[in-house]
């Protein structure tokens, strides 16, 4: 996220911990990876569907 050429506004980290947010970084338990979905735009963007939480 620190590299300006990547244009990353948010990040998801899969870990063995609980759901946590630290600024633009969201930490998720590994079992929640099924909530990630890809959106087709000019570049690959991953969005997190947390509506069921």
mmCIF file with all atom_site columns, N, CA, C and O in Angstrom:
data_model
loop_
_atom_site.group_PDB
_atom_site.id
_atom_site.type_symbol
_atom_site.label_atom_id
_atom_site.label_alt_id
_atom_site.label_comp_id
_atom_site.label_asym_id
_atom_site.label_entity_id
_atom_site.label_seq_id
_atom_site.pdbx_PDB_ins_code
_atom_site.Cartn_x
_atom_site.Cartn_y
_atom_site.Cartn_z
_atom_site.occupancy
_atom_site.B_iso_or_equiv
_atom_site.pdbx_formal_charge
_atom_site.auth_seq_id
_atom_site.auth_comp_id
_atom_site.auth_asym_id
_atom_site.auth_atom_id
_atom_site.pdbx_PDB_model_num
ATOM 1   N N  . UNK A 1 1  ? 0.816   -1.189  0.000   1.00 0.00 ? 1  UNK A N  1
ATOM 2   C CA . UNK A 1 1  ? 0.000   0.000   0.000   1.00 0.00 ? 1  UNK A CA 1
ATOM 3   C C  . UNK A 1 1  ? 0.865   1.259   0.000   1.00 0.00 ? 1  UNK A C  1
ATOM 4   O O  . UNK A 1 1  ? 0.365   2.307   -0.363  1.00 0.00 ? 1  UNK A O  1
ATOM 5   N N  . UNK A 1 2  ? 2.115   1.137   0.390   1.00 0.00 ? 2  UNK A N  1
ATOM 6   C CA . UNK A 1 2  ? 2.988   2.306   0.441   1.00 0.00 ? 2  UNK A CA 1
ATOM 7   C C  . UNK A 1 2  ? 3.576   2.668   -0.917  1.00 0.00 ? 2  UNK A C  1
ATOM 8   O O  . UNK A 1 2  ? 4.144   3.733   -1.063  1.00 0.00 ? 2  UNK A O  1
ATOM 9   N N  . UNK A 1 3  ? 3.424   1.789   -1.914  1.00 0.00 ? 3  UNK A N  1
ATOM 10  C CA . UNK A 1 3  ? 3.972   2.061   -3.241  1.00 0.00 ? 3  UNK A CA 1
ATOM 11  C C  . UNK A 1 3  ? 2.902   2.801   -4.056  1.00 0.00 ? 3  UNK A C  1
ATOM 12  O O  . UNK A 1 3  ? 1.870   2.227   -4.401  1.00 0.00 ? 3  UNK A O  1
ATOM 13  N N  . UNK A 1 4  ? 3.107   4.066   -4.354  1.00 0.00 ? 4  UNK A N  1
ATOM 14  C CA . UNK A 1 4  ? 2.096   4.863   -5.042  1.00 0.00 ? 4  UNK A CA 1
ATOM 15  C C  . UNK A 1 4  ? 1.691   4.311   -6.409  1.00 0.00 ? 4  UNK A C  1
ATOM 16  O O  . UNK A 1 4  ? 0.546   4.467   -6.822  1.00 0.00 ? 4  UNK A O  1
ATOM 17  N N  . UNK A 1 5  ? 2.598   3.640   -7.108  1.00 0.00 ? 5  UNK A N  1
ATOM 18  C CA . UNK A 1 5  ? 2.288   3.103   -8.432  1.00 0.00 ? 5  UNK A CA 1
ATOM 19  C C  . UNK A 1 5  ? 1.250   1.979   -8.391  1.00 0.00 ? 5  UNK A C  1
ATOM 20  O O  . UNK A 1 5  ? 0.639   1.670   -9.406  1.00 0.00 ? 5  UNK A O  1
ATOM 21  N N  . UNK A 1 6  ? 1.040   1.362   -7.233  1.00 0.00 ? 6  UNK A N  1
ATOM 22  C CA . UNK A 1 6  ? 0.076   0.259   -7.121  1.00 0.00 ? 6  UNK A CA 1
ATOM 23  C C  . UNK A 1 6  ? -1.354  0.751   -6.936  1.00 0.00 ? 6  UNK A C  1
ATOM 24  O O  . UNK A 1 6  ? -2.300  0.009   -7.142  1.00 0.00 ? 6  UNK A O  1
ATOM 25  N N  . UNK A 1 7  ? -1.551  1.982   -6.501  1.00 0.00 ? 7  UNK A N  1
ATOM 26  C CA . UNK A 1 7  ? -2.879  2.581   -6.318  1.00 0.00 ? 7  UNK A CA 1
ATOM 27  C C  . UNK A 1 7  ? -3.780  1.724   -5.423  1.00 0.00 ? 7  UNK A C  1
ATOM 28  O O  . UNK A 1 7  ? -4.938  1.494   -5.744  1.00 0.00 ? 7  UNK A O  1
ATOM 29  N N  . UNK A 1 8  ? -3.249  1.255   -4.308  1.00 0.00 ? 8  UNK A N  1
ATOM 30  C CA . UNK A 1 8  ? -4.015  0.446   -3.363  1.00 0.00 ? 8  UNK A CA 1
ATOM 31  C C  . UNK A 1 8  ? -4.616  1.345   -2.290  1.00 0.00 ? 8  UNK A C  1
ATOM 32  O O  . UNK A 1 8  ? -3.912  2.049   -1.592  1.00 0.00 ? 8  UNK A O  1
ATOM 33  N N  . UNK A 1 9  ? -5.942  1.296   -2.163  1.00 0.00 ? 9  UNK A N  1
ATOM 34  C CA . UNK A 1 9  ? -6.620  2.109   -1.160  1.00 0.00 ? 9  UNK A CA 1
ATOM 35  C C  . UNK A 1 9  ? -6.940  1.319   0.093   1.00 0.00 ? 9  UNK A C  1
ATOM 36  O O  . UNK A 1 9  ? -7.144  1.890   1.154   1.00 0.00 ? 9  UNK A O  1
ATOM 37  N N  . UNK A 1 10 ? -7.044  -0.011  -0.037  1.00 0.00 ? 10 UNK A N  1
ATOM 38  C CA . UNK A 1 10 ? -7.327  -0.855  1.115   1.00 0.00 ? 10 UNK A CA 1
ATOM 39  C C  . UNK A 1 10 ? -6.702  -2.224  0.898   1.00 0.00 ? 10 UNK A C  1
ATOM 40  O O  . UNK A 1 10 ? -6.386  -2.595  -0.231  1.00 0.00 ? 10 UNK A O  1
ATOM 41  N N  . UNK A 1 11 ? -6.533  -2.949  1.999   1.00 0.00 ? 11 UNK A N  1
ATOM 42  C CA . UNK A 1 11 ? -5.892  -4.258  1.918   1.00 0.00 ? 11 UNK A CA 1
ATOM 43  C C  . UNK A 1 11 ? -6.596  -5.228  2.865   1.00 0.00 ? 11 UNK A C  1
ATOM 44  O O  . UNK A 1 11 ? -7.158  -4.823  3.880   1.00 0.00 ? 11 UNK A O  1
ATOM 45  N N  . UNK A 1 12 ? -6.559  -6.503  2.495   1.00 0.00 ? 12 UNK A N  1
ATOM 46  C CA . UNK A 1 12 ? -7.100  -7.581  3.332   1.00 0.00 ? 12 UNK A CA 1
ATOM 47  C C  . UNK A 1 12 ? -5.981  -8.537  3.656   1.00 0.00 ? 12 UNK A C  1
ATOM 48  O O  . UNK A 1 12 ? -5.220  -8.939  2.780   1.00 0.00 ? 12 UNK A O  1
ATOM 49  N N  . UNK A 1 13 ? -5.887  -8.911  4.930   1.00 0.00 ? 13 UNK A N  1
ATOM 50  C CA . UNK A 1 13 ? -4.873  -9.850  5.387   1.00 0.00 ? 13 UNK A CA 1
ATOM 51  C C  . UNK A 1 13 ? -5.600  -11.044 5.979   1.00 0.00 ? 13 UNK A C  1
ATOM 52  O O  . UNK A 1 13 ? -6.422  -10.893 6.891   1.00 0.00 ? 13 UNK A O  1
ATOM 53  N N  . UNK A 1 14 ? -5.335  -12.248 5.449   1.00 0.00 ? 14 UNK A N  1
ATOM 54  C CA . UNK A 1 14 ? -5.912  -13.467 5.999   1.00 0.00 ? 14 UNK A CA 1
ATOM 55  C C  . UNK A 1 14 ? -4.974  -13.992 7.074   1.00 0.00 ? 14 UNK A C  1
ATOM 56  O O  . UNK A 1 14 ? -3.778  -14.155 6.842   1.00 0.00 ? 14 UNK A O  1
ATOM 57  N N  . UNK A 1 15 ? -5.527  -14.238 8.267   1.00 0.00 ? 15 UNK A N  1
ATOM 58  C CA . UNK A 1 15 ? -4.696  -14.649 9.392   1.00 0.00 ? 15 UNK A CA 1
ATOM 59  C C  . UNK A 1 15 ? -5.463  -15.636 10.266  1.00 0.00 ? 15 UNK A C  1
ATOM 60  O O  . UNK A 1 15 ? -6.607  -15.973 9.977   1.00 0.00 ? 15 UNK A O  1
ATOM 61  N N  . UNK A 1 16 ? -4.844  -16.057 11.348  1.00 0.00 ? 16 UNK A N  1
ATOM 62  C CA . UNK A 1 16 ? -5.515  -16.966 12.283  1.00 0.00 ? 16 UNK A CA 1
ATOM 63  C C  . UNK A 1 16 ? -6.219  -16.193 13.392  1.00 0.00 ? 16 UNK A C  1
ATOM 64  O O  . UNK A 1 16 ? -6.827  -16.788 14.271  1.00 0.00 ? 16 UNK A O  1
ATOM 65  N N  . UNK A 1 17 ? -6.178  -14.857 13.335  1.00 0.00 ? 17 UNK A N  1
ATOM 66  C CA . UNK A 1 17 ? -6.809  -14.018 14.349  1.00 0.00 ? 17 UNK A CA 1
ATOM 67  C C  . UNK A 1 17 ? -8.265  -13.726 14.028  1.00 0.00 ? 17 UNK A C  1
ATOM 68  O O  . UNK A 1 17 ? -8.861  -14.318 13.128  1.00 0.00 ? 17 UNK A O  1
ATOM 69  N N  . UNK A 1 18 ? -8.840  -12.804 14.780  1.00 0.00 ? 18 UNK A N  1
ATOM 70  C CA . UNK A 1 18 ? -10.219 -12.388 14.588  1.00 0.00 ? 18 UNK A CA 1
ATOM 71  C C  . UNK A 1 18 ? -10.306 -11.258 13.558  1.00 0.00 ? 18 UNK A C  1
ATOM 72  O O  . UNK A 1 18 ? -9.299  -10.753 13.101  1.00 0.00 ? 18 UNK A O  1
ATOM 73  N N  . UNK A 1 19 ? -11.531 -10.841 13.255  1.00 0.00 ? 19 UNK A N  1
ATOM 74  C CA . UNK A 1 19 ? -11.746 -9.721  12.338  1.00 0.00 ? 19 UNK A CA 1
ATOM 75  C C  . UNK A 1 19 ? -11.316 -8.441  13.042  1.00 0.00 ? 19 UNK A C  1
ATOM 76  O O  . UNK A 1 19 ? -11.763 -8.160  14.155  1.00 0.00 ? 19 UNK A O  1
ATOM 77  N N  . UNK A 1 20 ? -10.433 -7.696  12.409  1.00 0.00 ? 20 UNK A N  1
ATOM 78  C CA . UNK A 1 20 ? -9.959  -6.421  12.945  1.00 0.00 ? 20 UNK A CA 1
ATOM 79  C C  . UNK A 1 20 ? -9.721  -5.464  11.792  1.00 0.00 ? 20 UNK A C  1
ATOM 80  O O  . UNK A 1 20 ? -9.429  -5.883  10.685  1.00 0.00 ? 20 UNK A O  1
ATOM 81  N N  . UNK A 1 21 ? -9.859  -4.183  12.062  1.00 0.00 ? 21 UNK A N  1
ATOM 82  C CA . UNK A 1 21 ? -9.558  -3.162  11.070  1.00 0.00 ? 21 UNK A CA 1
ATOM 83  C C  . UNK A 1 21 ? -8.574  -2.177  11.675  1.00 0.00 ? 21 UNK A C  1
ATOM 84  O O  . UNK A 1 21 ? -8.753  -1.724  12.796  1.00 0.00 ? 21 UNK A O  1
ATOM 85  N N  . UNK A 1 22 ? -7.536  -1.873  10.911  1.00 0.00 ? 22 UNK A N  1
ATOM 86  C CA . UNK A 1 22 ? -6.530  -0.904  11.325  1.00 0.00 ? 22 UNK A CA 1
ATOM 87  C C  . UNK A 1 22 ? -6.329  0.054   10.154  1.00 0.00 ? 22 UNK A C  1
ATOM 88  O O  . UNK A 1 22 ? -5.577  -0.244  9.226   1.00 0.00 ? 22 UNK A O  1
ATOM 89  N N  . UNK A 1 23 ? -7.061  1.162   10.174  1.00 0.00 ? 23 UNK A N  1
ATOM 90  C CA . UNK A 1 23 ? -7.017  2.091   9.050   1.00 0.00 ? 23 UNK A CA 1
ATOM 91  C C  . UNK A 1 23 ? -7.622  1.457   7.811   1.00 0.00 ? 23 UNK A C  1
ATOM 92  O O  . UNK A 1 23 ? -8.764  1.008   7.828   1.00 0.00 ? 23 UNK A O  1
ATOM 93  N N  . UNK A 1 24 ? -6.847  1.362   6.742   1.00 0.00 ? 24 UNK A N  1
ATOM 94  C CA . UNK A 1 24 ? -7.335  0.791   5.484   1.00 0.00 ? 24 UNK A CA 1
ATOM 95  C C  . UNK A 1 24 ? -7.044  -0.705  5.376   1.00 0.00 ? 24 UNK A C  1
ATOM 96  O O  . UNK A 1 24 ? -7.298  -1.309  4.348   1.00 0.00 ? 24 UNK A O  1
ATOM 97  N N  . UNK A 1 25 ? -6.531  -1.314  6.451   1.00 0.00 ? 25 UNK A N  1
ATOM 98  C CA . UNK A 1 25 ? -6.200  -2.740  6.434   1.00 0.00 ? 25 UNK A CA 1
ATOM 99  C C  . UNK A 1 25 ? -7.226  -3.497  7.266   1.00 0.00 ? 25 UNK A C  1
ATOM 100 O O  . UNK A 1 25 ? -7.490  -3.143  8.415   1.00 0.00 ? 25 UNK A O  1
ATOM 101 N N  . UNK A 1 26 ? -7.814  -4.529  6.668   1.00 0.00 ? 26 UNK A N  1
ATOM 102 C CA . UNK A 1 26 ? -8.759  -5.389  7.367   1.00 0.00 ? 26 UNK A CA 1
ATOM 103 C C  . UNK A 1 26 ? -8.138  -6.765  7.523   1.00 0.00 ? 26 UNK A C  1
ATOM 104 O O  . UNK A 1 26 ? -7.704  -7.369  6.546   1.00 0.00 ? 26 UNK A O  1
ATOM 105 N N  . UNK A 1 27 ? -8.097  -7.250  8.750   1.00 0.00 ? 27 UNK A N  1
ATOM 106 C CA . UNK A 1 27 ? -7.564  -8.574  9.062   1.00 0.00 ? 27 UNK A CA 1
ATOM 107 C C  . UNK A 1 27 ? -8.743  -9.533  9.206   1.00 0.00 ? 27 UNK A C  1
ATOM 108 O O  . UNK A 1 27 ? -9.705  -9.236  9.913   1.00 0.00 ? 27 UNK A O  1
ATOM 109 N N  . UNK A 1 28 ? -8.668  -10.658 8.496   1.00 0.00 ? 28 UNK A N  1
ATOM 110 C CA . UNK A 1 28 ? -9.749  -11.634 8.497   1.00 0.00 ? 28 UNK A CA 1
ATOM 111 C C  . UNK A 1 28 ? -9.231  -13.012 8.870   1.00 0.00 ? 28 UNK A C  1
ATOM 112 O O  . UNK A 1 28 ? -8.127  -13.377 8.481   1.00 0.00 ? 28 UNK A O  1
ATOM 113 N N  . UNK A 1 29 ? -10.053 -13.809 9.573   1.00 0.00 ? 29 UNK A N  1
ATOM 114 C CA . UNK A 1 29 ? -9.680  -15.205 9.781   1.00 0.00 ? 29 UNK A CA 1
ATOM 115 C C  . UNK A 1 29 ? -9.650  -15.920 8.427   1.00 0.00 ? 29 UNK A C  1
ATOM 116 O O  . UNK A 1 29 ? -10.414 -15.573 7.519   1.00 0.00 ? 29 UNK A O  1
ATOM 117 N N  . UNK A 1 30 ? -8.793  -16.890 8.291   1.00 0.00 ? 30 UNK A N  1
ATOM 118 C CA . UNK A 1 30 ? -8.629  -17.594 7.018   1.00 0.00 ? 30 UNK A CA 1
ATOM 119 C C  . UNK A 1 30 ? -9.950  -18.157 6.505   1.00 0.00 ? 30 UNK A C  1
ATOM 120 O O  . UNK A 1 30 ? -10.233 -18.116 5.308   1.00 0.00 ? 30 UNK A O  1
ATOM 121 N N  . UNK A 1 31 ? -10.802 -18.653 7.403   1.00 0.00 ? 31 UNK A N  1
ATOM 122 C CA . UNK A 1 31 ? -12.051 -19.273 6.947   1.00 0.00 ? 31 UNK A CA 1
ATOM 123 C C  . UNK A 1 31 ? -13.001 -18.275 6.286   1.00 0.00 ? 31 UNK A C  1
ATOM 124 O O  . UNK A 1 31 ? -13.954 -18.679 5.622   1.00 0.00 ? 31 UNK A O  1
ATOM 125 N N  . UNK A 1 32 ? -12.754 -16.973 6.413   1.00 0.00 ? 32 UNK A N  1
ATOM 126 C CA . UNK A 1 32 ? -13.630 -15.981 5.802   1.00 0.00 ? 32 UNK A CA 1
ATOM 127 C C  . UNK A 1 32 ? -13.220 -15.611 4.379   1.00 0.00 ? 32 UNK A C  1
ATOM 128 O O  . UNK A 1 32 ? -13.818 -14.735 3.763   1.00 0.00 ? 32 UNK A O  1
ATOM 129 N N  . UNK A 1 33 ? -12.241 -16.290 3.811   1.00 0.00 ? 33 UNK A N  1
ATOM 130 C CA . UNK A 1 33 ? -11.785 -15.952 2.459   1.00 0.00 ? 33 UNK A CA 1
ATOM 131 C C  . UNK A 1 33 ? -12.884 -16.141 1.418   1.00 0.00 ? 33 UNK A C  1
ATOM 132 O O  . UNK A 1 33 ? -12.847 -15.525 0.363   1.00 0.00 ? 33 UNK A O  1
ATOM 133 N N  . UNK A 1 34 ? -13.900 -16.939 1.712   1.00 0.00 ? 34 UNK A N  1
ATOM 134 C CA . UNK A 1 34 ? -14.994 -17.127 0.762   1.00 0.00 ? 34 UNK A CA 1
ATOM 135 C C  . UNK A 1 34 ? -15.802 -15.845 0.552   1.00 0.00 ? 34 UNK A C  1
ATOM 136 O O  . UNK A 1 34 ? -16.556 -15.734 -0.420  1.00 0.00 ? 34 UNK A O  1
ATOM 137 N N  . UNK A 1 35 ? -15.649 -14.856 1.425   1.00 0.00 ? 35 UNK A N  1
ATOM 138 C CA . UNK A 1 35 ? -16.370 -13.593 1.276   1.00 0.00 ? 35 UNK A CA 1
ATOM 139 C C  . UNK A 1 35 ? -15.731 -12.660 0.246   1.00 0.00 ? 35 UNK A C  1
ATOM 140 O O  . UNK A 1 35 ? -16.334 -11.676 -0.155  1.00 0.00 ? 35 UNK A O  1
ATOM 141 N N  . UNK A 1 36 ? -14.513 -12.970 -0.175  1.00 0.00 ? 36 UNK A N  1
ATOM 142 C CA . UNK A 1 36 ? -13.832 -12.126 -1.160  1.00 0.00 ? 36 UNK A CA 1
ATOM 143 C C  . UNK A 1 36 ? -14.377 -12.418 -2.547  1.00 0.00 ? 36 UNK A C  1
ATOM 144 O O  . UNK A 1 36 ? -14.558 -13.570 -2.927  1.00 0.00 ? 36 UNK A O  1
ATOM 145 N N  . UNK A 1 37 ? -14.647 -11.367 -3.293  1.00 0.00 ? 37 UNK A N  1
ATOM 146 C CA . UNK A 1 37 ? -15.121 -11.552 -4.662  1.00 0.00 ? 37 UNK A CA 1
ATOM 147 C C  . UNK A 1 37 ? -14.396 -10.555 -5.556  1.00 0.00 ? 37 UNK A C  1
ATOM 148 O O  . UNK A 1 37 ? -14.082 -9.443  -5.155  1.00 0.00 ? 37 UNK A O  1
ATOM 149 N N  . UNK A 1 38 ? -14.151 -10.959 -6.768  1.00 0.00 ? 38 UNK A N  1
ATOM 150 C CA . UNK A 1 38 ? -13.416 -10.128 -7.714  1.00 0.00 ? 38 UNK A CA 1
ATOM 151 C C  . UNK A 1 38 ? -14.387 -9.318  -8.550  1.00 0.00 ? 38 UNK A C  1
ATOM 152 O O  . UNK A 1 38 ? -15.417 -9.803  -8.991  1.00 0.00 ? 38 UNK A O  1
ATOM 153 N N  . UNK A 1 39 ? -14.060 -8.053  -8.765  1.00 0.00 ? 39 UNK A N  1
ATOM 154 C CA . UNK A 1 39 ? -14.838 -7.190  -9.639  1.00 0.00 ? 39 UNK A CA 1
ATOM 155 C C  . UNK A 1 39 ? -14.006 -6.895  -10.873 1.00 0.00 ? 39 UNK A C  1
ATOM 156 O O  . UNK A 1 39 ? -12.829 -6.581  -10.770 1.00 0.00 ? 39 UNK A O  1
ATOM 157 N N  . UNK A 1 40 ? -14.600 -6.996  -12.043 1.00 0.00 ? 40 UNK A N  1
ATOM 158 C CA . UNK A 1 40 ? -13.885 -6.734  -13.295 1.00 0.00 ? 40 UNK A CA 1
ATOM 159 C C  . UNK A 1 40 ? -14.046 -5.271  -13.677 1.00 0.00 ? 40 UNK A C  1
ATOM 160 O O  . UNK A 1 40 ? -15.117 -4.817  -14.001 1.00 0.00 ? 40 UNK A O  1
ATOM 161 N N  . UNK A 1 41 ? -12.959 -4.531  -13.590 1.00 0.00 ? 41 UNK A N  1
ATOM 162 C CA . UNK A 1 41 ? -12.902 -3.150  -14.047 1.00 0.00 ? 41 UNK A CA 1
ATOM 163 C C  . UNK A 1 41 ? -11.644 -3.014  -14.882 1.00 0.00 ? 41 UNK A C  1
ATOM 164 O O  . UNK A 1 41 ? -11.207 -3.969  -15.494 1.00 0.00 ? 41 UNK A O  1
ATOM 165 N N  . UNK A 1 42 ? -11.054 -1.842  -14.913 1.00 0.00 ? 42 UNK A N  1
ATOM 166 C CA . UNK A 1 42 ? -9.808  -1.665  -15.651 1.00 0.00 ? 42 UNK A CA 1
ATOM 167 C C  . UNK A 1 42 ? -8.679  -2.486  -15.037 1.00 0.00 ? 42 UNK A C  1
ATOM 168 O O  . UNK A 1 42 ? -7.776  -2.928  -15.724 1.00 0.00 ? 42 UNK A O  1
ATOM 169 N N  . UNK A 1 43 ? -8.725  -2.664  -13.735 1.00 0.00 ? 43 UNK A N  1
ATOM 170 C CA . UNK A 1 43 ? -7.719  -3.460  -13.050 1.00 0.00 ? 43 UNK A CA 1
ATOM 171 C C  . UNK A 1 43 ? -8.428  -4.378  -12.063 1.00 0.00 ? 43 UNK A C  1
ATOM 172 O O  . UNK A 1 43 ? -9.586  -4.179  -11.752 1.00 0.00 ? 43 UNK A O  1
ATOM 173 N N  . UNK A 1 44 ? -7.741  -5.400  -11.598 1.00 0.00 ? 44 UNK A N  1
ATOM 174 C CA . UNK A 1 44 ? -8.357  -6.335  -10.661 1.00 0.00 ? 44 UNK A CA 1
ATOM 175 C C  . UNK A 1 44 ? -8.578  -5.646  -9.315  1.00 0.00 ? 44 UNK A C  1
ATOM 176 O O  . UNK A 1 44 ? -7.668  -5.069  -8.744  1.00 0.00 ? 44 UNK A O  1
ATOM 177 N N  . UNK A 1 45 ? -9.806  -5.693  -8.845  1.00 0.00 ? 45 UNK A N  1
ATOM 178 C CA . UNK A 1 45 ? -10.154 -5.131  -7.550  1.00 0.00 ? 45 UNK A CA 1
ATOM 179 C C  . UNK A 1 45 ? -10.875 -6.217  -6.752  1.00 0.00 ? 45 UNK A C  1
ATOM 180 O O  . UNK A 1 45 ? -11.786 -6.858  -7.247  1.00 0.00 ? 45 UNK A O  1
ATOM 181 N N  . UNK A 1 46 ? -10.451 -6.391  -5.535  1.00 0.00 ? 46 UNK A N  1
ATOM 182 C CA . UNK A 1 46 ? -11.090 -7.368  -4.659  1.00 0.00 ? 46 UNK A CA 1
ATOM 183 C C  . UNK A 1 46 ? -11.940 -6.600  -3.662  1.00 0.00 ? 46 UNK A C  1
ATOM 184 O O  . UNK A 1 46 ? -11.498 -5.652  -3.029  1.00 0.00 ? 46 UNK A O  1
ATOM 185 N N  . UNK A 1 47 ? -13.174 -7.005  -3.503  1.00 0.00 ? 47 UNK A N  1
ATOM 186 C CA . UNK A 1 47 ? -14.107 -6.349  -2.587  1.00 0.00 ? 47 UNK A CA 1
ATOM 187 C C  . UNK A 1 47 ? -14.547 -7.380  -1.553  1.00 0.00 ? 47 UNK A C  1
ATOM 188 O O  . UNK A 1 47 ? -14.688 -8.554  -1.842  1.00 0.00 ? 47 UNK A O  1
ATOM 189 N N  . UNK A 1 48 ? -14.786 -6.939  -0.347  1.00 0.00 ? 48 UNK A N  1
ATOM 190 C CA . UNK A 1 48 ? -15.213 -7.820  0.727   1.00 0.00 ? 48 UNK A CA 1
ATOM 191 C C  . UNK A 1 48 ? -16.693 -7.622  0.992   1.00 0.00 ? 48 UNK A C  1
ATOM 192 O O  . UNK A 1 48 ? -17.146 -6.505  1.230   1.00 0.00 ? 48 UNK A O  1
ATOM 193 N N  . UNK A 1 49 ? -17.466 -8.707  0.939   1.00 0.00 ? 49 UNK A N  1
ATOM 194 C CA . UNK A 1 49 ? -18.895 -8.660  1.207   1.00 0.00 ? 49 UNK A CA 1
ATOM 195 C C  . UNK A 1 49 ? -19.121 -8.992  2.678   1.00 0.00 ? 49 UNK A C  1
ATOM 196 O O  . UNK A 1 49 ? -19.125 -10.146 3.067   1.00 0.00 ? 49 UNK A O  1
ATOM 197 N N  . UNK A 1 50 ? -19.292 -7.982  3.503   1.00 0.00 ? 50 UNK A N  1
ATOM 198 C CA . UNK A 1 50 ? -19.498 -8.188  4.934   1.00 0.00 ? 50 UNK A CA 1
ATOM 199 C C  . UNK A 1 50 ? -20.959 -7.982  5.338   1.00 0.00 ? 50 UNK A C  1
ATOM 200 O O  . UNK A 1 50 ? -21.263 -7.826  6.510   1.00 0.00 ? 50 UNK A O  1
ATOM 201 N N  . UNK A 1 51 ? -21.878 -7.997  4.390   1.00 0.00 ? 51 UNK A N  1
ATOM 202 C CA . UNK A 1 51 ? -23.280 -7.741  4.697   1.00 0.00 ? 51 UNK A CA 1
ATOM 203 C C  . UNK A 1 51 ? -23.860 -8.800  5.632   1.00 0.00 ? 51 UNK A C  1
ATOM 204 O O  . UNK A 1 51 ? -24.801 -8.516  6.359   1.00 0.00 ? 51 UNK A O  1
ATOM 205 N N  . UNK A 1 52 ? -23.308 -9.999  5.628   1.00 0.00 ? 52 UNK A N  1
ATOM 206 C CA . UNK A 1 52 ? -23.826 -11.062 6.482   1.00 0.00 ? 52 UNK A CA 1
ATOM 207 C C  . UNK A 1 52 ? -23.235 -11.093 7.881   1.00 0.00 ? 52 UNK A C  1
ATOM 208 O O  . UNK A 1 52 ? -23.607 -11.921 8.701   1.00 0.00 ? 52 UNK A O  1
ATOM 209 N N  . UNK A 1 53 ? -22.336 -10.189 8.186   1.00 0.00 ? 53 UNK A N  1
ATOM 210 C CA . UNK A 1 53 ? -21.703 -10.196 9.520   1.00 0.00 ? 53 UNK A CA 1
ATOM 211 C C  . UNK A 1 53 ? -22.523 -9.458  10.525  1.00 0.00 ? 53 UNK A C  1
ATOM 212 O O  . UNK A 1 53 ? -23.129 -8.527  10.358  1.00 0.00 ? 53 UNK A O  1
#
